[in-house]
mmCIF file of C-alpha atoms in Angstrom:
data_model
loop_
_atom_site.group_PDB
_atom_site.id
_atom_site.type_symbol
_atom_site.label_atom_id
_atom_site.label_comp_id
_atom_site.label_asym_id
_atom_site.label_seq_id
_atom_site.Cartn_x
_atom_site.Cartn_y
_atom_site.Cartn_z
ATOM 1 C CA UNK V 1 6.285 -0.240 -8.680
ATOM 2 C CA UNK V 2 5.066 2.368 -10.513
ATOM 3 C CA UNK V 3 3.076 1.022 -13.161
ATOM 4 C CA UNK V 4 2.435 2.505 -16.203
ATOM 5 C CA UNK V 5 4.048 5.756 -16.674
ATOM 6 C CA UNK V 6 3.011 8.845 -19.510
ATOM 7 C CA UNK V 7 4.351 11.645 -20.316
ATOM 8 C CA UNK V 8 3.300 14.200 -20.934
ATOM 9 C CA UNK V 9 0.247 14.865 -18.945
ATOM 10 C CA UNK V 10 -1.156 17.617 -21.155
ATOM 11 C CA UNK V 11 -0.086 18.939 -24.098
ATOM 12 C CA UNK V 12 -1.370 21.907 -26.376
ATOM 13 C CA UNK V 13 -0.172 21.387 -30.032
ATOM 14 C CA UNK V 14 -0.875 24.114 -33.243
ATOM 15 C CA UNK V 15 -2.227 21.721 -36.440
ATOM 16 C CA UNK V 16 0.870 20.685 -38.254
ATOM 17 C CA UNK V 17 3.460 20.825 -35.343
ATOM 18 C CA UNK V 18 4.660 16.809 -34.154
ATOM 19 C CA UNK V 19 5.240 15.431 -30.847
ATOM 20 C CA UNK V 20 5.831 12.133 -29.331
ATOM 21 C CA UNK V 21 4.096 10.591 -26.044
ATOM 22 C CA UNK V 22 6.025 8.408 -23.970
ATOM 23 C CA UNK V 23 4.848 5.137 -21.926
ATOM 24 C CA UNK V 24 6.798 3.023 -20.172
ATOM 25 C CA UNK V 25 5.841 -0.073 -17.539
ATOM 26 C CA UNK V 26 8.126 -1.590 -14.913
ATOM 27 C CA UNK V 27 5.709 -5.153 -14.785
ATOM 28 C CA UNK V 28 8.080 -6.955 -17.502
ATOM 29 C CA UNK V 29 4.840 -7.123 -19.490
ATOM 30 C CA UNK V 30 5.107 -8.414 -23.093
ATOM 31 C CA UNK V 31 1.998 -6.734 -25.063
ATOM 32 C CA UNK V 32 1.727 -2.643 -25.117
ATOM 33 C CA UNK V 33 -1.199 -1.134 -26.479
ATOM 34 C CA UNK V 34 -2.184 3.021 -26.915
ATOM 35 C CA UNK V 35 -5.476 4.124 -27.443
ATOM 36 C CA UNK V 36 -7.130 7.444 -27.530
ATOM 37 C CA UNK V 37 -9.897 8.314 -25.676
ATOM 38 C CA UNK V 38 -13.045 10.665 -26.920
ATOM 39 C CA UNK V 39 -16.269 11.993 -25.525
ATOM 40 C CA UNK V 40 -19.417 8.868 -26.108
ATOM 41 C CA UNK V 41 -17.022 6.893 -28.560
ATOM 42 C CA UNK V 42 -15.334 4.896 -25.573
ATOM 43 C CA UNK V 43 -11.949 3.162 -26.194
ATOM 44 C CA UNK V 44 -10.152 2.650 -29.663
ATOM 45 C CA UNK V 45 -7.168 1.410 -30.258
ATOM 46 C CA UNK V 46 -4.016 3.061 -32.074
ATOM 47 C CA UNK V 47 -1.666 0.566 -32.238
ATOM 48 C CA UNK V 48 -0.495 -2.264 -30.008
ATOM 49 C CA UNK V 49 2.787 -4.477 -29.846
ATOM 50 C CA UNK V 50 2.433 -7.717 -29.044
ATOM 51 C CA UNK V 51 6.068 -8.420 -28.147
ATOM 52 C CA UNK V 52 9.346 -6.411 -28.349
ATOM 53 C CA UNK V 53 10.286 -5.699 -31.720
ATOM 54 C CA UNK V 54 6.534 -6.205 -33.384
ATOM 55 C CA UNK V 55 4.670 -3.045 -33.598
ATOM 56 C CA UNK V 56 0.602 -3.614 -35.356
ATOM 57 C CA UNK V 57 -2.043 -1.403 -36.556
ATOM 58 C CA UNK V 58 -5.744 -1.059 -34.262
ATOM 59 C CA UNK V 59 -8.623 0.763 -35.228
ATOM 60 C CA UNK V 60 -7.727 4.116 -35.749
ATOM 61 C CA UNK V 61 -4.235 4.229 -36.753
ATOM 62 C CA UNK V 62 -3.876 7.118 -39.464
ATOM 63 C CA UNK V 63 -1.806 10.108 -38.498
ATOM 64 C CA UNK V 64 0.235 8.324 -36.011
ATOM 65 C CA UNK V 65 3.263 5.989 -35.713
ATOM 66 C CA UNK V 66 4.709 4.010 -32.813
ATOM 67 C CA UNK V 67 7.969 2.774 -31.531
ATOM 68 C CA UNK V 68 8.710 -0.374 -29.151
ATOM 69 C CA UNK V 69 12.097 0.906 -28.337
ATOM 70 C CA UNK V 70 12.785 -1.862 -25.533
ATOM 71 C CA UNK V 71 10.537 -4.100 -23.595
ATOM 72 C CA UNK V 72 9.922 -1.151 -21.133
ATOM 73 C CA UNK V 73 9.072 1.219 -23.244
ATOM 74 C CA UNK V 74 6.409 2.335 -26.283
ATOM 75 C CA UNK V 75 6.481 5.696 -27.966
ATOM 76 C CA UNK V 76 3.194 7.168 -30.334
ATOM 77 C CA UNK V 77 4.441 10.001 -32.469
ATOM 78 C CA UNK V 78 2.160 12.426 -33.970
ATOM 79 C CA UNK V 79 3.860 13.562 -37.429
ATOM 80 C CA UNK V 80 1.504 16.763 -38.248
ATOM 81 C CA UNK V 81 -0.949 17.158 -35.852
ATOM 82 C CA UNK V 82 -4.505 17.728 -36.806
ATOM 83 C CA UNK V 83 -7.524 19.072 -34.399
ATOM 84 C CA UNK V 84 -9.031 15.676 -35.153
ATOM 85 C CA UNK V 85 -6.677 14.246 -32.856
ATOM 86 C CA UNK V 86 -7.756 16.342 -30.013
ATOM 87 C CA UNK V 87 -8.242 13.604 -27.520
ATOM 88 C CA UNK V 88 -7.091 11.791 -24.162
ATOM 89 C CA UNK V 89 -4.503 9.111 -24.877
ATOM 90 C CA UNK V 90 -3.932 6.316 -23.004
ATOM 91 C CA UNK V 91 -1.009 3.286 -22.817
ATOM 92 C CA UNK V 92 -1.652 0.251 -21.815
ATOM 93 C CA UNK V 93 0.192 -3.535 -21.005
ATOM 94 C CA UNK V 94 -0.606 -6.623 -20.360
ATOM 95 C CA UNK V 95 1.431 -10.348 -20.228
ATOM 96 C CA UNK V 96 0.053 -10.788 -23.682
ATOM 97 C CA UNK V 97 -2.266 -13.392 -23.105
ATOM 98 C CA UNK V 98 -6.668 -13.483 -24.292
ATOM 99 C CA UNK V 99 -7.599 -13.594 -20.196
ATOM 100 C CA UNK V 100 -5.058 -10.755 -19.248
ATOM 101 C CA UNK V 101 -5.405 -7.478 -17.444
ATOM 102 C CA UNK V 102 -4.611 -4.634 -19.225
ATOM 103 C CA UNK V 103 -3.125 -1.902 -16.763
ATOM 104 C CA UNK V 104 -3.187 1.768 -18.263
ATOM 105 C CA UNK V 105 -1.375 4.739 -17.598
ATOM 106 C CA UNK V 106 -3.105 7.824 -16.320
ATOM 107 C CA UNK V 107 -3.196 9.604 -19.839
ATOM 108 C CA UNK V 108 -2.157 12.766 -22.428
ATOM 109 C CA UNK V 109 -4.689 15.412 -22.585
ATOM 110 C CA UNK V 110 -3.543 16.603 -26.087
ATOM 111 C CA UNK V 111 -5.425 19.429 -28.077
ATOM 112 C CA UNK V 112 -4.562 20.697 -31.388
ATOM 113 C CA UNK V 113 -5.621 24.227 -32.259
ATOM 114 C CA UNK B 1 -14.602 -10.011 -35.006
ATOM 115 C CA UNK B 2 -16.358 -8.618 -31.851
ATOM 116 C CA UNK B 3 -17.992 -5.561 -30.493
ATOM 117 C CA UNK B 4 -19.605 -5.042 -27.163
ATOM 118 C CA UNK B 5 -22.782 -2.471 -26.757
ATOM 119 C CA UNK B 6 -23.790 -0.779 -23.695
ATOM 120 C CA UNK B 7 -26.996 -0.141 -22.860
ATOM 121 C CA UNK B 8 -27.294 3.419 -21.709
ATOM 122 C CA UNK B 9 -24.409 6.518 -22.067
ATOM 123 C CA UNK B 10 -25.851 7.535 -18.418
ATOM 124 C CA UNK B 11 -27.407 6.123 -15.347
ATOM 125 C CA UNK B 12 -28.371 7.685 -12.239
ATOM 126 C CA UNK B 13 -29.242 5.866 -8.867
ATOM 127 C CA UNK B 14 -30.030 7.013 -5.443
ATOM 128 C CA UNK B 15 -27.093 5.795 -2.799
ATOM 129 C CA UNK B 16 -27.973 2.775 -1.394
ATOM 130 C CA UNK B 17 -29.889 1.473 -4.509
ATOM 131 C CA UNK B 18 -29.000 -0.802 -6.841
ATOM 132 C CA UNK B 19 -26.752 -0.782 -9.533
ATOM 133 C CA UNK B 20 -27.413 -2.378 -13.077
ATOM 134 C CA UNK B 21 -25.437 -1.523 -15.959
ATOM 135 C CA UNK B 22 -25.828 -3.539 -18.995
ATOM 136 C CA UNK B 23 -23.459 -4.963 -21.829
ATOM 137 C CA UNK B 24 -24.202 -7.362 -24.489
ATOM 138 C CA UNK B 25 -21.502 -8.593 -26.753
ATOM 139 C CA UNK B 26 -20.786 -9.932 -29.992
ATOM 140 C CA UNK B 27 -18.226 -12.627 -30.629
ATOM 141 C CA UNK B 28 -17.334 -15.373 -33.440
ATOM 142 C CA UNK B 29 -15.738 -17.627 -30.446
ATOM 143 C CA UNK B 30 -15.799 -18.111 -27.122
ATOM 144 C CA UNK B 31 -15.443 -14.567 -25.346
ATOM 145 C CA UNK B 32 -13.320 -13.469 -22.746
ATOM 146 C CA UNK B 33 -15.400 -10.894 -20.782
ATOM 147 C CA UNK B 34 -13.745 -7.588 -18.424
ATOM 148 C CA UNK B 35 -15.311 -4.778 -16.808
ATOM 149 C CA UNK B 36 -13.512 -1.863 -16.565
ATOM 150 C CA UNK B 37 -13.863 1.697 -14.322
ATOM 151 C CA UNK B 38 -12.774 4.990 -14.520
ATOM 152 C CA UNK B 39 -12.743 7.606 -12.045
ATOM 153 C CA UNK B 40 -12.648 11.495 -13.053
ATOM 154 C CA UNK B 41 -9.032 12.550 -14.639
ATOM 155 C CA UNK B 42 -7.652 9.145 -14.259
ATOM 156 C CA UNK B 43 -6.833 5.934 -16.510
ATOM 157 C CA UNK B 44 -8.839 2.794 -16.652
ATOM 158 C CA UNK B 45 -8.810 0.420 -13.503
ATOM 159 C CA UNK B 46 -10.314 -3.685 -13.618
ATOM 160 C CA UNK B 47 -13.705 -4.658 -11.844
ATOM 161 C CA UNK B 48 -13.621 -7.794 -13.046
ATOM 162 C CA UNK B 49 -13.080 -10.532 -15.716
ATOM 163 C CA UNK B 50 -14.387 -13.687 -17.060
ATOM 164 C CA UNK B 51 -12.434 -16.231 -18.423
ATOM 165 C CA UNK B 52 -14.873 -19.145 -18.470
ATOM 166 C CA UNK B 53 -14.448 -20.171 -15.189
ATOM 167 C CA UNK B 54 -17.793 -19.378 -13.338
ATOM 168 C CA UNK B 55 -20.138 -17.720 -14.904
ATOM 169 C CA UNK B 56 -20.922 -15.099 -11.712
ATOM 170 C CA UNK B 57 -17.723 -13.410 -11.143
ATOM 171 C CA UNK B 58 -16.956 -10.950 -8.354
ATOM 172 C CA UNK B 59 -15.194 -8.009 -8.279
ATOM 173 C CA UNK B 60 -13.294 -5.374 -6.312
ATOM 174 C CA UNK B 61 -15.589 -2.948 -4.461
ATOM 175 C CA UNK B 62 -18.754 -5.277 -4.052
ATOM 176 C CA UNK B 63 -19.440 -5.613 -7.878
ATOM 177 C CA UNK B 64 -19.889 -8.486 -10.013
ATOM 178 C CA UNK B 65 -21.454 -9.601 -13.120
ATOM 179 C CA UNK B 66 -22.834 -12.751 -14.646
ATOM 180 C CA UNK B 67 -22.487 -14.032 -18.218
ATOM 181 C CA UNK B 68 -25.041 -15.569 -20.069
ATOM 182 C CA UNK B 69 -23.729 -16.883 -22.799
ATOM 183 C CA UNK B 70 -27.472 -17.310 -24.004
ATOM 184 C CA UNK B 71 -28.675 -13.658 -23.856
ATOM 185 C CA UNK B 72 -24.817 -12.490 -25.117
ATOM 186 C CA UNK B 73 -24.942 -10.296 -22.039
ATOM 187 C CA UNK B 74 -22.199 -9.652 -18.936
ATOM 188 C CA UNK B 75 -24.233 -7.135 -17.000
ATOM 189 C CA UNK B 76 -22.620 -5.259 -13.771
ATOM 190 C CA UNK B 77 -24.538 -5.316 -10.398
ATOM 191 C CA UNK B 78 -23.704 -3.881 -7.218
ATOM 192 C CA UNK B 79 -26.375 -4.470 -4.450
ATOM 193 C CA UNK B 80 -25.882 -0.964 -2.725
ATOM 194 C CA UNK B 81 -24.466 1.997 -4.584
ATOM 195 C CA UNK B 82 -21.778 4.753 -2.721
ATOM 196 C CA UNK B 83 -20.841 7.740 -3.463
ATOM 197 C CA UNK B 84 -17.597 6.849 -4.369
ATOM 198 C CA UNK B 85 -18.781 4.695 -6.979
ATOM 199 C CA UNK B 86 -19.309 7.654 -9.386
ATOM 200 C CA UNK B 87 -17.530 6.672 -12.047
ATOM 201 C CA UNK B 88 -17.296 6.001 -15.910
ATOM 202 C CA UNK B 89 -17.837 1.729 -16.128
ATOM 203 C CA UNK B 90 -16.476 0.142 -19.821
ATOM 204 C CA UNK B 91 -17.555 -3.177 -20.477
ATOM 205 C CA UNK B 92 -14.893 -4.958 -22.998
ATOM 206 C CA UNK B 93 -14.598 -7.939 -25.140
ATOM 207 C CA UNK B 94 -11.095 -10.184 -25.804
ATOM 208 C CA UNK B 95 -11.833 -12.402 -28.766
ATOM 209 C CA UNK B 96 -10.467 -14.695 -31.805
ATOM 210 C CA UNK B 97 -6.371 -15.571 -32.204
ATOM 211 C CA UNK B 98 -5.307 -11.962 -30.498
ATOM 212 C CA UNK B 99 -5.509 -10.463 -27.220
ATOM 213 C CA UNK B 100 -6.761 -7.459 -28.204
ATOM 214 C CA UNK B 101 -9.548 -5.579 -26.430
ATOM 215 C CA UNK B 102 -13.185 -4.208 -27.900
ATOM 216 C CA UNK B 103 -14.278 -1.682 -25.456
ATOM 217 C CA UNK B 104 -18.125 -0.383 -25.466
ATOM 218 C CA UNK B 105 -18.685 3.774 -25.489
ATOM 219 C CA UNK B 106 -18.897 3.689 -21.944
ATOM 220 C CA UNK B 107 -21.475 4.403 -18.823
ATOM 221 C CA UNK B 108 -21.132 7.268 -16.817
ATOM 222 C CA UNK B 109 -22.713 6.385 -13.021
ATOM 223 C CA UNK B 110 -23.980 9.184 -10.855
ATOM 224 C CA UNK B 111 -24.581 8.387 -7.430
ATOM 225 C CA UNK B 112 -27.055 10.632 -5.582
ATOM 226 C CA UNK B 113 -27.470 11.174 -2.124
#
């Protein structure tokens, strides 16, 4: 099994341009979450989908939108990119239950000049 | 809502020492409790969990970590530190009617010989 998958692994965008990151997991996991990742802040969550078909704000949602396109799969699209969102992203599942393991992906490097 | 602090962006132990990294949480019900590491370019991995089971869990790699629901703490311990423990350690929080994780800014372990 492969796990969590991401692509891309890096990505270099100019302010304004858009781009979508792909995850996918082959666990049959219900719940996929992305977060982004920045120097002394820790974690913080984008968005998350609780279950194929529901999509739900996190923390720091503004600037991005998400797609569960299947059960496999969860896409974050960046609309116009903004250096703000310089950062390390990183998708996540897990069953869907409070005691579950979330398993991430290895992560987007993504700067925006 | 919940939050989890860490005490300390940075600790530094000799190999062979021990290892204490501290996390004290905030929660308006009972908390579920993870540990979480990180090794260099790479995404997030579990150490352990608590799910109100025992209160002194073990982990992979000779950690573990006891919660005290008195002191609001779930501090990591590891006996004798390696090398190979260098690593980034996030201490997280699952709380309330979701399943959706609080992570604390990190620690950042170095490990010297």
């Amino acid at each position: 099994n492969a796990g969590v998958t991401q692509t891309p692994k890096f990505q270099v965008l100019k302010t304004g341009q858009s781009m979508t990151l792909q995850c996918a997991q082959d666990m049959n996991h219900n719940s996929m979450y992305w977060y982004r990742q920045d120097p002394g802040m820790g974690l913080r969550l984008i968005y998350y989908s609780a279950s194929e078909g529901t999509t739900d704000k996190g923390e720091v949602p503004n600037g991005y939108n998400v797609s569960r396109l299947n059960k496999r799969e969860f896409s974050l699209r960046l609309e116009s990119a903004a250096p703000s969102q310089t950062s390390v992203y990183f998708c996540a599942s897990s069953e869907g239950h409070r005691t579950d393991t979330q398993y991430f992906g290895p992560g987007t490097r993504l700067t925006v000049l | 809502a919940q939050s989890v602090t860490q005490l300390g962006s940075h600790v530094s132990v000799s190999e062979g020492a021990l290892v204490l990294l501290r996390c004290n949480y905030s929660s308006s019900v009972p908390p579920y409790l993870f540990w979480y590491v990180q090794y260099p370019n790479q995404g997030l991995q579990l150490l352990l969990k608590y799910t109100s089971a025992a209160t002194l869990v073990k982990g992979i790699n000779g950690f573990e970590a006891e919660f005290k629901k008195s002191e609001t703490s779930f501090h990591l311990t590891k006996p004798s530190a390696h090398m190979s423990d260098a690593a980034e350690y996030f201490c997280a929080v699952s709380g309330g009617s979701n399943y959706k994780l609080t992570f604390g800014k990190g620690t950042l372990l170095t490990v010297n010989p």
